XYZ file of C-alpha atoms in Angstrom:
703
model
C 111.149 155.140 127.039
C 107.416 155.540 127.719
C 107.326 158.121 124.931
C 108.754 155.556 122.520
C 106.180 152.995 123.632
C 103.237 155.362 123.241
C 104.564 156.547 119.886
C 104.027 153.050 118.531
C 100.780 152.363 120.407
C 102.116 150.332 123.340
C 102.014 150.749 127.086
C 103.767 148.782 129.819
C 101.234 146.823 131.860
C 101.677 144.346 134.711
C 100.119 140.915 134.263
C 97.658 139.634 136.845
C 96.951 135.981 137.621
C 93.552 134.675 136.616
C 90.847 134.471 139.266
C 91.980 132.248 142.115
C 95.618 132.292 140.992
C 98.508 133.104 143.313
C 100.189 136.500 143.168
C 103.741 136.381 141.832
C 106.819 138.213 143.062
C 109.315 140.119 140.988
C 109.443 141.479 137.461
C 110.145 138.102 135.846
C 108.996 134.530 136.420
C 110.259 131.244 134.999
C 107.983 129.858 132.298
C 109.963 126.659 131.685
C 112.584 125.204 134.042
C 114.893 122.173 134.019
C 113.562 119.374 136.215
C 116.350 119.858 138.782
C 114.975 123.300 139.692
C 111.659 124.468 141.133
C 110.004 127.849 141.506
C 109.009 129.033 144.975
C 105.977 131.251 144.408
C 106.139 132.602 147.976
C 109.643 134.019 147.601
C 109.926 134.312 143.834
C 113.172 132.340 143.958
C 114.316 129.308 141.996
C 115.561 126.518 144.231
C 117.629 123.415 143.576
C 115.816 120.059 143.825
C 117.961 117.875 146.008
C 119.172 114.693 144.310
C 117.637 115.544 140.917
C 119.646 115.364 137.711
C 118.922 117.723 134.854
C 117.212 115.606 132.195
C 113.867 117.121 131.226
C 111.950 120.412 131.175
C 108.832 121.425 133.099
C 106.340 124.292 132.854
C 105.685 126.607 135.792
C 101.912 126.758 136.521
C 102.055 130.291 137.969
C 103.564 131.595 134.720
C 100.895 129.816 132.678
C 98.237 131.499 134.848
C 99.655 134.876 133.866
C 99.711 133.926 130.194
C 96.121 132.718 130.329
C 95.095 136.193 131.430
C 95.994 137.463 127.929
C 93.029 136.647 125.721
C 94.152 138.816 122.802
C 96.865 137.727 120.315
C 100.439 137.845 121.594
C 103.785 138.641 120.044
C 106.413 136.638 121.918
C 109.787 138.386 121.696
C 112.547 136.058 122.856
C 116.301 136.449 123.190
C 118.928 133.703 123.193
C 122.664 133.372 122.745
C 125.871 132.660 124.668
C 126.159 133.281 128.404
C 127.421 136.618 129.678
C 126.467 138.491 126.501
C 123.905 140.917 127.979
C 120.653 139.261 126.875
C 118.650 140.142 129.993
C 119.628 143.805 129.866
C 118.113 144.304 126.410
C 114.761 142.882 127.502
C 114.781 145.055 130.613
C 115.332 148.167 128.493
C 112.403 147.117 126.318
C 110.192 147.480 129.397
C 111.658 150.888 130.148
C 113.858 149.723 133.059
C 117.361 148.362 133.459
C 116.737 145.367 135.698
C 113.347 143.816 134.933
C 115.216 140.616 134.177
C 117.975 139.553 136.555
C 121.364 140.611 135.224
C 124.287 138.269 135.669
C 127.778 139.533 136.405
C 129.165 136.269 137.727
C 130.616 133.335 135.816
C 127.638 131.063 136.616
C 124.472 131.779 134.578
C 121.656 133.647 136.278
C 118.884 132.478 133.944
C 117.912 128.816 133.709
C 115.344 127.562 131.223
C 113.009 130.225 129.801
C 111.825 133.215 131.833
C 108.913 135.534 131.134
C 108.468 139.154 132.121
C 105.582 139.772 134.508
C 104.969 143.024 132.649
C 104.065 143.202 128.959
C 103.761 145.794 126.223
C 100.026 146.043 125.613
C 99.093 147.200 122.120
C 95.836 147.678 120.235
C 96.053 144.504 118.146
C 98.413 142.334 120.187
C 100.423 142.154 123.397
C 104.212 141.763 123.399
C 105.444 139.144 125.874
C 109.180 139.072 126.620
C 111.073 135.791 127.027
C 114.625 135.488 128.350
C 116.483 132.207 127.839
C 119.299 130.292 129.407
C 122.610 130.999 127.725
C 123.909 128.535 125.179
C 126.873 126.559 126.545
C 125.824 127.360 130.117
C 127.630 125.488 132.865
C 125.839 122.231 133.675
C 123.901 122.101 130.405
C 124.578 119.623 127.597
C 124.315 120.157 123.850
C 121.028 118.199 123.925
C 119.648 120.489 126.626
C 120.782 123.561 124.686
C 118.916 122.212 121.680
C 115.782 121.570 123.775
C 115.776 125.129 125.120
C 116.348 126.518 121.617
C 113.531 124.393 120.179
C 111.136 125.568 122.890
C 112.171 129.193 122.402
C 111.631 129.063 118.649
C 108.300 127.273 118.957
C 106.970 129.867 121.399
C 108.342 133.084 119.892
C 107.378 135.290 116.966
C 110.615 137.317 117.002
C 113.911 135.718 118.036
C 116.971 137.789 118.916
C 120.302 135.961 118.868
C 122.612 138.013 121.066
C 126.414 137.694 120.784
C 129.568 139.742 121.313
C 131.523 141.345 118.471
C 131.302 140.788 114.737
C 130.971 137.042 114.033
C 133.053 135.091 111.582
C 132.418 131.766 109.877
C 134.338 129.981 112.610
C 131.991 131.351 115.291
C 129.125 129.331 113.805
C 130.843 126.111 114.868
C 129.521 126.772 118.409
C 125.919 127.024 117.162
C 125.361 123.420 116.136
C 122.039 123.379 117.994
C 120.552 125.225 114.996
C 121.409 122.266 112.748
C 119.359 119.952 114.968
C 116.176 121.991 114.572
C 115.017 120.062 111.497
C 115.356 116.789 113.411
C 113.685 118.141 116.541
C 110.517 119.587 114.960
C 108.121 118.581 112.210
C 105.442 120.670 110.522
C 102.969 117.890 109.815
C 102.820 114.779 111.937
C 103.924 111.619 110.140
C 105.286 113.447 107.102
C 108.814 114.431 106.147
C 109.178 118.185 106.209
C 111.090 120.282 103.707
C 113.370 122.700 105.543
C 111.857 125.669 103.721
C 108.409 124.756 105.139
C 109.514 125.964 108.571
C 109.802 129.555 107.308
C 106.042 130.014 107.431
C 105.842 129.134 111.124
C 109.227 130.067 112.566
C 109.845 133.523 114.072
C 111.720 136.389 112.487
C 115.435 136.234 113.294
C 117.540 139.214 114.388
C 121.228 138.730 115.174
C 122.285 141.414 117.629
C 126.027 142.075 117.597
C 127.254 143.608 120.851
C 130.365 145.675 121.581
C 130.897 146.477 117.900
C 133.003 149.586 117.313
C 134.670 148.779 113.977
C 133.012 149.430 110.634
C 131.580 146.357 108.896
C 133.092 146.103 105.426
C 133.222 143.702 102.506
C 136.338 142.062 101.085
C 137.266 145.269 99.308
C 136.968 147.336 102.473
C 133.685 148.953 101.413
C 131.122 149.648 104.196
C 128.263 147.106 104.319
C 124.780 147.019 105.794
C 124.957 144.691 108.862
C 122.138 142.480 107.561
C 123.817 142.043 104.189
C 127.122 141.352 105.914
C 125.497 138.699 108.086
C 123.735 136.951 105.212
C 126.627 137.077 102.739
C 129.855 137.096 104.745
C 128.827 135.056 107.817
C 125.845 132.831 107.025
C 126.269 132.557 103.262
C 128.163 129.682 101.694
C 131.537 130.798 100.329
C 132.523 127.751 98.287
C 130.681 125.940 95.494
C 131.796 122.386 96.318
C 128.776 120.516 97.765
C 131.065 117.807 99.100
C 132.923 120.216 101.294
C 130.139 121.688 103.451
C 131.542 122.549 106.856
C 129.628 122.729 110.138
C 129.573 126.522 109.912
C 128.104 126.250 106.392
C 125.347 123.976 107.739
C 124.551 126.386 110.582
C 124.398 129.319 108.177
C 122.186 127.410 105.753
C 119.885 126.345 108.602
C 119.390 129.919 109.827
C 118.807 131.321 106.330
C 116.397 128.481 105.488
C 114.403 128.139 108.706
C 113.545 131.743 109.560
C 111.095 133.898 107.634
C 113.427 136.887 107.758
C 117.037 137.286 108.848
C 118.401 140.671 109.897
C 121.293 142.069 111.896
C 121.766 145.006 114.254
C 124.814 146.308 116.119
C 125.478 147.994 119.455
C 128.639 149.663 120.657
C 130.263 148.687 123.947
C 128.348 150.185 126.924
C 131.480 151.301 128.757
C 135.194 150.658 129.099
C 135.030 150.869 132.883
C 134.999 147.562 134.741
C 132.863 148.823 137.639
C 130.198 150.021 135.199
C 130.158 146.771 133.238
C 129.896 144.726 136.457
C 126.656 146.493 137.439
C 125.335 148.073 134.286
C 121.786 148.482 135.646
C 123.002 150.972 138.269
C 125.052 153.045 135.837
C 122.649 153.847 133.007
C 123.621 157.498 133.173
C 127.319 156.639 132.849
C 126.980 154.480 129.752
C 128.404 155.310 126.370
C 125.946 157.777 124.743
C 126.311 155.948 121.427
C 125.315 152.715 123.179
C 122.198 154.287 124.725
C 121.256 155.802 121.382
C 121.750 152.405 119.747
C 119.526 150.720 122.341
C 116.730 153.223 121.694
C 117.028 152.683 117.935
C 116.972 148.919 118.496
C 113.847 149.109 120.671
C 112.040 151.187 118.062
C 113.080 148.668 115.417
C 111.759 145.775 117.516
C 108.437 147.520 118.173
C 108.003 148.148 114.463
C 108.971 144.589 113.560
C 106.811 142.845 116.166
C 103.695 141.058 114.940
C 101.144 138.691 116.433
C 102.424 135.129 116.589
C 100.971 133.056 113.762
C 99.177 129.788 114.359
C 99.306 126.796 112.072
C 96.113 127.552 110.152
C 95.581 130.250 107.599
C 94.801 133.620 109.134
C 95.245 132.353 112.686
C 97.024 134.077 115.554
C 98.071 132.848 118.984
C 96.604 134.347 122.153
C 98.169 134.154 125.599
C 95.741 131.357 126.456
C 96.740 129.412 123.337
C 100.442 129.996 124.020
C 100.087 128.521 127.505
C 98.389 125.423 126.086
C 101.036 125.072 123.384
C 103.857 125.452 125.922
C 102.573 122.468 127.906
C 102.202 120.331 124.791
C 105.631 121.249 123.428
C 107.341 120.485 126.742
C 105.685 117.062 126.835
C 106.886 116.345 123.291
C 110.427 117.627 123.908
C 110.710 115.488 127.055
C 109.582 112.322 125.257
C 112.537 110.753 123.389
C 110.076 108.983 121.080
C 108.076 112.102 120.249
C 108.774 115.023 117.932
C 106.833 118.276 118.343
C 104.463 118.523 115.370
C 103.148 121.992 114.571
C 99.908 120.810 112.991
C 99.023 118.326 115.729
C 99.857 120.792 118.510
C 97.713 123.436 116.832
C 94.766 121.060 116.412
C 94.949 120.103 120.078
C 95.260 123.761 121.036
C 92.206 124.730 118.995
C 90.167 121.923 120.497
C 91.160 122.880 124.032
C 90.709 126.589 123.328
C 87.230 126.095 121.927
C 86.174 123.767 124.731
C 87.565 126.154 127.339
C 85.984 129.168 125.636
C 82.589 127.455 125.526
C 82.869 126.545 129.209
C 83.742 130.144 130.063
C 80.861 131.657 128.082
C 78.440 129.135 129.574
C 79.550 130.146 133.075
C 79.224 133.809 132.104
C 75.752 133.214 130.660
C 74.633 131.365 133.769
C 75.925 134.011 136.164
C 74.490 136.948 134.248
C 71.192 135.175 133.621
C 70.810 134.449 137.327
C 71.498 138.064 138.187
C 69.161 139.486 135.548
C 66.327 137.050 136.272
C 66.612 137.858 139.968
C 66.446 141.582 139.216
C 63.522 141.265 136.778
C 61.530 138.920 139.046
C 62.226 140.988 142.171
C 64.237 138.134 143.688
C 61.777 135.442 142.720
C 58.541 137.176 143.721
C 57.058 137.753 140.254
C 57.499 135.190 137.437
C 58.529 136.280 133.964
C 56.619 135.778 130.786
C 58.266 133.081 128.699
C 57.669 134.549 125.233
C 59.334 137.641 123.823
C 57.696 141.019 124.200
C 58.484 141.658 120.521
C 58.943 145.346 121.015
C 55.817 145.783 123.153
C 56.247 148.192 126.001
C 56.543 146.343 129.280
C 57.998 147.186 132.645
C 59.233 143.602 132.922
C 61.364 141.808 130.282
C 60.404 138.278 129.350
C 62.656 135.308 130.016
C 63.383 134.996 126.300
C 64.199 138.716 126.093
C 66.879 138.217 128.729
C 68.105 135.066 127.004
C 68.433 136.745 123.608
C 70.315 139.717 125.018
C 72.739 137.465 126.872
C 73.084 135.089 123.955
C 74.420 137.956 121.847
C 76.807 138.978 124.630
C 78.272 135.510 125.144
C 78.435 134.910 121.394
C 80.611 137.995 121.050
C 82.694 136.683 123.935
C 83.120 133.349 122.161
C 84.167 135.036 118.924
C 86.695 137.135 120.796
C 88.149 134.022 122.404
C 88.328 131.744 119.353
C 87.921 134.022 116.355
C 91.693 134.417 115.961
C 92.232 130.668 115.558
C 91.699 130.764 111.790
C 90.519 127.800 109.750
C 92.179 124.446 109.194
C 90.136 122.675 106.541
C 89.485 125.622 104.264
C 85.753 125.213 104.961
C 85.059 128.243 107.098
C 81.289 127.678 107.247
C 81.597 124.099 108.464
C 84.153 124.884 111.170
C 82.204 127.870 112.447
C 78.986 125.825 112.432
C 80.603 123.198 114.637
C 81.651 125.807 117.212
C 78.284 127.569 117.169
C 76.352 124.302 117.441
C 78.426 123.171 120.396
C 77.901 126.445 122.247
C 74.179 126.516 121.478
C 73.712 122.963 122.714
C 75.280 123.934 126.002
C 72.957 126.908 126.327
C 69.799 125.655 124.605
C 68.783 122.141 123.550
C 65.624 121.867 121.476
C 63.428 119.067 120.182
C 61.099 119.251 117.229
C 57.391 119.052 118.044
C 54.098 119.574 116.218
C 50.767 120.818 117.594
C 47.256 120.677 116.103
C 45.328 123.916 116.295
C 42.153 125.454 114.894
C 42.871 128.096 112.292
C 40.799 131.233 111.812
C 38.777 129.514 109.066
C 37.871 126.669 111.449
C 40.153 124.063 109.876
C 42.585 121.933 111.867
C 46.209 122.699 111.086
C 49.614 121.639 112.400
C 52.267 123.970 113.703
C 55.761 122.510 113.608
C 58.508 123.961 115.704
C 60.793 123.351 118.647
C 60.584 123.260 122.396
C 63.471 123.733 124.824
C 64.352 120.404 126.426
C 67.832 120.994 127.836
C 70.768 123.349 128.306
C 71.223 126.225 130.700
C 68.112 128.016 129.437
C 65.975 124.958 130.243
C 66.841 125.251 133.941
C 65.695 128.876 133.974
C 62.512 127.949 132.083
C 61.690 125.212 134.570
C 62.419 127.440 137.555
C 60.255 130.180 136.050
C 57.424 127.696 135.370
C 57.491 126.570 138.980
C 57.493 130.166 140.166
C 54.604 130.927 137.787
C 52.620 127.948 139.067
C 53.003 128.912 142.716
C 52.337 132.590 142.002
C 49.192 131.893 139.969
C 47.835 129.370 142.491
C 48.193 131.906 145.282
C 46.555 134.564 143.138
C 43.655 132.262 142.256
C 43.103 131.339 145.859
C 43.192 134.958 146.968
C 40.611 135.892 144.328
C 38.287 132.877 144.577
C 38.430 132.047 148.280
C 35.887 134.767 149.214
C 33.555 133.387 146.530
C 34.010 129.807 147.796
C 33.054 130.850 151.290
C 29.936 132.557 149.995
C 29.001 129.449 148.015
C 29.612 127.086 150.937
C 27.721 129.292 153.360
C 25.591 131.725 151.350
C 24.909 134.966 153.216
C 21.420 136.460 153.236
C 20.333 138.062 149.964
C 23.268 136.324 148.088
C 21.867 135.213 144.731
C 23.020 133.542 141.514
C 23.396 136.832 139.623
C 25.803 138.140 142.279
C 27.776 134.860 142.095
C 28.154 135.133 138.330
C 29.258 138.735 138.653
C 31.859 137.885 141.268
C 33.165 134.949 139.199
C 33.512 137.167 136.113
C 35.268 139.852 138.136
C 37.671 137.298 139.695
C 38.494 135.820 136.304
C 39.120 139.287 134.907
C 41.454 140.167 137.775
C 43.227 136.846 137.420
C 43.705 137.406 133.693
C 45.245 140.809 134.392
C 47.374 139.858 137.388
C 48.508 136.297 136.634
C 52.060 135.965 135.296
C 54.200 133.397 133.565
C 53.831 130.325 131.359
C 51.550 128.467 133.840
C 48.909 131.192 133.837
C 46.185 129.339 131.882
C 47.196 125.876 133.031
C 46.723 126.892 136.660
C 43.393 128.549 135.855
C 42.156 125.348 134.213
C 43.214 123.203 137.152
C 41.901 125.550 139.803
C 38.600 126.002 137.971
C 38.061 122.229 138.002
C 38.675 122.200 141.740
C 36.224 125.042 142.142
C 33.590 123.061 140.251
C 33.538 120.565 143.122
C 31.252 123.085 144.789
C 28.459 122.366 142.261
C 26.321 120.742 144.943
C 26.383 124.011 146.860
C 25.383 126.090 143.834
C 21.825 124.844 144.057
C 21.518 126.487 147.473
C 21.954 129.900 145.905
C 18.858 131.867 145.079
C 18.026 132.002 141.372
C 20.502 129.294 140.423
C 20.351 128.499 136.671
C 22.017 125.173 136.049
C 21.913 125.322 132.251
C 23.395 128.797 132.104
C 26.092 127.742 134.561
C 27.016 124.722 132.439
C 27.136 126.743 129.212
C 29.418 129.322 130.769
C 31.685 126.643 132.181
C 31.960 124.991 128.766
C 32.740 128.310 127.111
C 35.366 129.102 129.719
C 37.009 125.689 129.369
C 37.135 126.080 125.592
C 38.579 129.550 125.968
C 41.245 128.356 128.403
C 42.169 125.439 126.168
C 42.367 127.777 123.192
C 44.562 130.218 125.101
C 46.920 127.441 126.231
C 47.013 125.985 122.724
C 47.752 129.429 121.277
C 50.557 129.857 123.783
C 51.976 126.456 122.882
C 51.733 127.160 119.140
C 53.408 130.528 119.563
C 56.139 128.946 121.675
C 56.885 126.376 118.957
C 56.962 129.047 116.285
C 59.083 131.447 118.351
C 61.584 128.743 119.253
C 61.978 127.756 115.625
C 62.487 131.361 114.552
C 64.800 131.999 117.475
C 67.012 129.006 116.687
C 67.328 129.869 113.013
C 67.875 133.560 113.656
C 70.429 133.093 116.429
C 72.327 130.475 114.450
C 72.400 132.590 111.296
C 73.414 135.773 113.108
C 76.262 133.972 114.879
C 77.564 132.431 111.662
C 77.399 135.814 109.946
C 79.381 137.383 112.778
C 82.013 134.660 112.602
C 82.204 134.943 108.831
C 82.524 138.726 109.022
C 85.180 138.454 111.716
C 87.144 135.982 109.621
C 86.937 138.185 106.518
C 88.181 141.150 108.536
C 90.938 139.011 110.005
C 92.028 137.715 106.596
C 91.951 141.242 105.200
C 94.134 142.384 108.073
C 96.527 139.498 107.381
C 96.597 140.522 103.723
C 97.239 144.144 104.636
C 99.936 143.148 107.123
C 101.631 140.967 104.515
C 101.385 143.751 101.938
C 102.786 146.246 104.440
C 105.526 143.802 105.333
C 106.414 143.364 101.663
C 106.404 147.120 101.185
C 108.712 147.515 104.159
C 111.037 144.843 102.800
C 110.929 146.406 99.331
C 111.537 149.852 100.792
C 114.398 148.475 102.834
C 115.824 146.896 99.693
C 115.400 150.168 97.808
C 117.009 152.080 100.663
C 119.872 149.609 100.634
C 120.193 149.938 96.871
C 120.074 153.722 97.149
C 122.662 153.610 99.907
C 124.869 151.399 97.750
C 124.327 153.624 94.717
C 125.142 156.648 96.829
C 128.200 154.852 98.117
C 129.247 153.964 94.588
C 128.559 157.531 93.445
C 130.676 158.846 96.305
C 133.444 156.437 95.401
C 133.170 157.486 91.735
C 133.287 161.144 92.685
C 136.254 160.515 94.917
C 137.915 158.524 92.163
C 137.149 161.183 89.584
C 138.305 163.892 91.914
C 141.397 161.881 92.692
C 141.975 161.150 89.034
C 141.331 164.746 88.085
C 143.727 165.924 90.747
C 146.350 163.466 89.572
C 145.866 164.580 85.965
C 146.185 168.201 86.979
C 149.352 167.414 88.905
C 150.701 165.538 85.908
C 149.812 168.364 83.520
C 151.394 170.873 85.840
C 154.534 168.743 86.085
C 154.568 168.305 82.311
C 154.045 172.015 81.834
C 156.813 172.737 84.294
C 159.045 170.238 82.516
C 158.121 171.788 79.174
C 158.843 175.224 80.549
C 162.204 173.984 81.811
C 162.981 172.455 78.441
C 161.945 175.635 76.660
C 164.092 177.670 78.984
C 167.030 175.383 78.401
C 166.501 175.683 74.637
C 166.280 179.463 74.860
C 169.365 179.570 76.987
C 171.150 177.353 74.477
C 170.082 179.498 71.529
C 171.167 182.615 73.301
C 174.458 181.058 74.185
C 175.001 180.156 70.564
C 174.293 183.701 69.433
C 176.598 185.235 71.973
C 179.539 182.914 71.123
C 181.987 184.217 68.317
C 182.605 181.926 65.365
C 185.705 179.752 65.631
C 189.034 180.763 63.850
C 190.109 178.477 60.967
C 193.904 178.394 59.940
C 194.261 178.084 56.117
C 197.801 177.247 54.843
C 199.349 179.874 52.437
C 200.260 178.886 48.792
C 203.730 177.307 48.224
C 206.269 179.290 46.420
C 207.141 176.310 44.302
C 204.914 175.815 41.429
C 203.638 172.495 40.608
C 204.627 171.127 37.412
């Protein structure tokens, strides 16, 4: 079976719980259970809740944890139908085994609620999740509970298999009244009456699997029929024209044909005639009917080809494993509430909101963790502060804080798009919806306020630079921590460079003069300028220089002291430091403004491009789907034409043979008649003429 999976781009892969989740036992886990049962994660068993009556449904958190590990779109393939009809076995074979889902060979059902395989079929564009459901008319379940399970199964799946034994007839639909209740149990848009045909866009594809079928499926004239055509015309289709005489079976058939986007049928022969094989089919795969095994392989290939990512409510949207887990919880709450009806649009809106909020939280955590690690590496575990502004392509052994931020911002933006990009659009205004998501993420990472700074331009005029400064978000914490590190680092550097000079000023050594002092001060400032790091570089130098100036009284003790020269140099240095700090501030405002606009625009462009690609893929998938349907229709027409041609040939051959037989009989009859005539003629010739007695003349004359 692995060859069949790989042929269509799938591989079987075990699901893992998200970080911190409990490991699960077995190849299947309940996703939704009746309230009178509970799942024991330690043993993997379902246990009865003492004193509880079956009234509502509940989700199993451990199963949701597994689903939430699937961030890509999912295709939920579910199977339902009567008890003891072999549903679980088909799903197990899909995974390449015979017993991934527990097989029941007792009268009591083995599957309660909805179960999910702990292994999936991982594909390039989506992951196939398998769902097994409690049998319809199971012991202990009511019609209302059957309907609830069916509603949940349909809402969660993208391909629904209805599994039953033998070829169905109109009367068999009487047992499927839960399908009639679907329109009353679900609504497309909250608060509005829904046309039945509106469900087709959101409901799964429907495949009726007929088991243990050995007889040919024929129409009323005994002519072989395609199973899908037989199902739609002979079983589900309305036979009469009287609208006042619609039976329950007619309603069920109309519901199935109306609700589901496509309705098809497949058949499987009986696995075996031996009772011991049928009682434990998983252990006797090699002893099964070869035609059955061949049919199962053909069915699996058909299902793999037919599978598609589950569609969300909005245009171009798909459902991920995370979204499916959120939707499952919401649907269960609605199904359990007698006053509530699951609404597809409302559930989808809530899902999108939760998905986006969760995705933003996850990317913020990722940003924070990676930023901490990269800042620690670049700063040598907090020993050397980082420059705050970008290097702008300049060669540097150390990245700036904004360099790290920009790199990570792109990474987490891509993460966000991967998590929410498949959600589509709801209002038709793609730009507005994307802007909301991007703004929310950016506010969590970077909050900015508009500021303006006066500065002296090159021509000597005073000008204003408008821009933004970071005032909040995750980046702000790193900026503040880096500023503090820069302040401490630069203070220590200043002290290490100027302390020897201070000592000489306080207690001048012999032959220490003013010229030597000025030289040492210039050298210290030069070293500080080269070695100081971070955004507090010039601020610290200004502050520390003022402290150093408290030694003015000691300057006069130095030989050759020139007060005027000292004051002029101090003024020039203060002006230079102020200019440097102002230039840094102006550049920061400008860079932040450019950064915000650039990052915002790039993110929106990515989201727009992703959406266009997604919509194009949807268009291609729909076109391919139409082509497949058209090809199927053409194949069916060709098959019918071939069938009719065969019948015509057989008729002509039969007619020709009959005509030849007739001609031969006529010729034989003609030959017999000719022979009889010839014999008669010959007999006439051979027979002598008859003797005629003529009386002689009388001797008496007549007077």
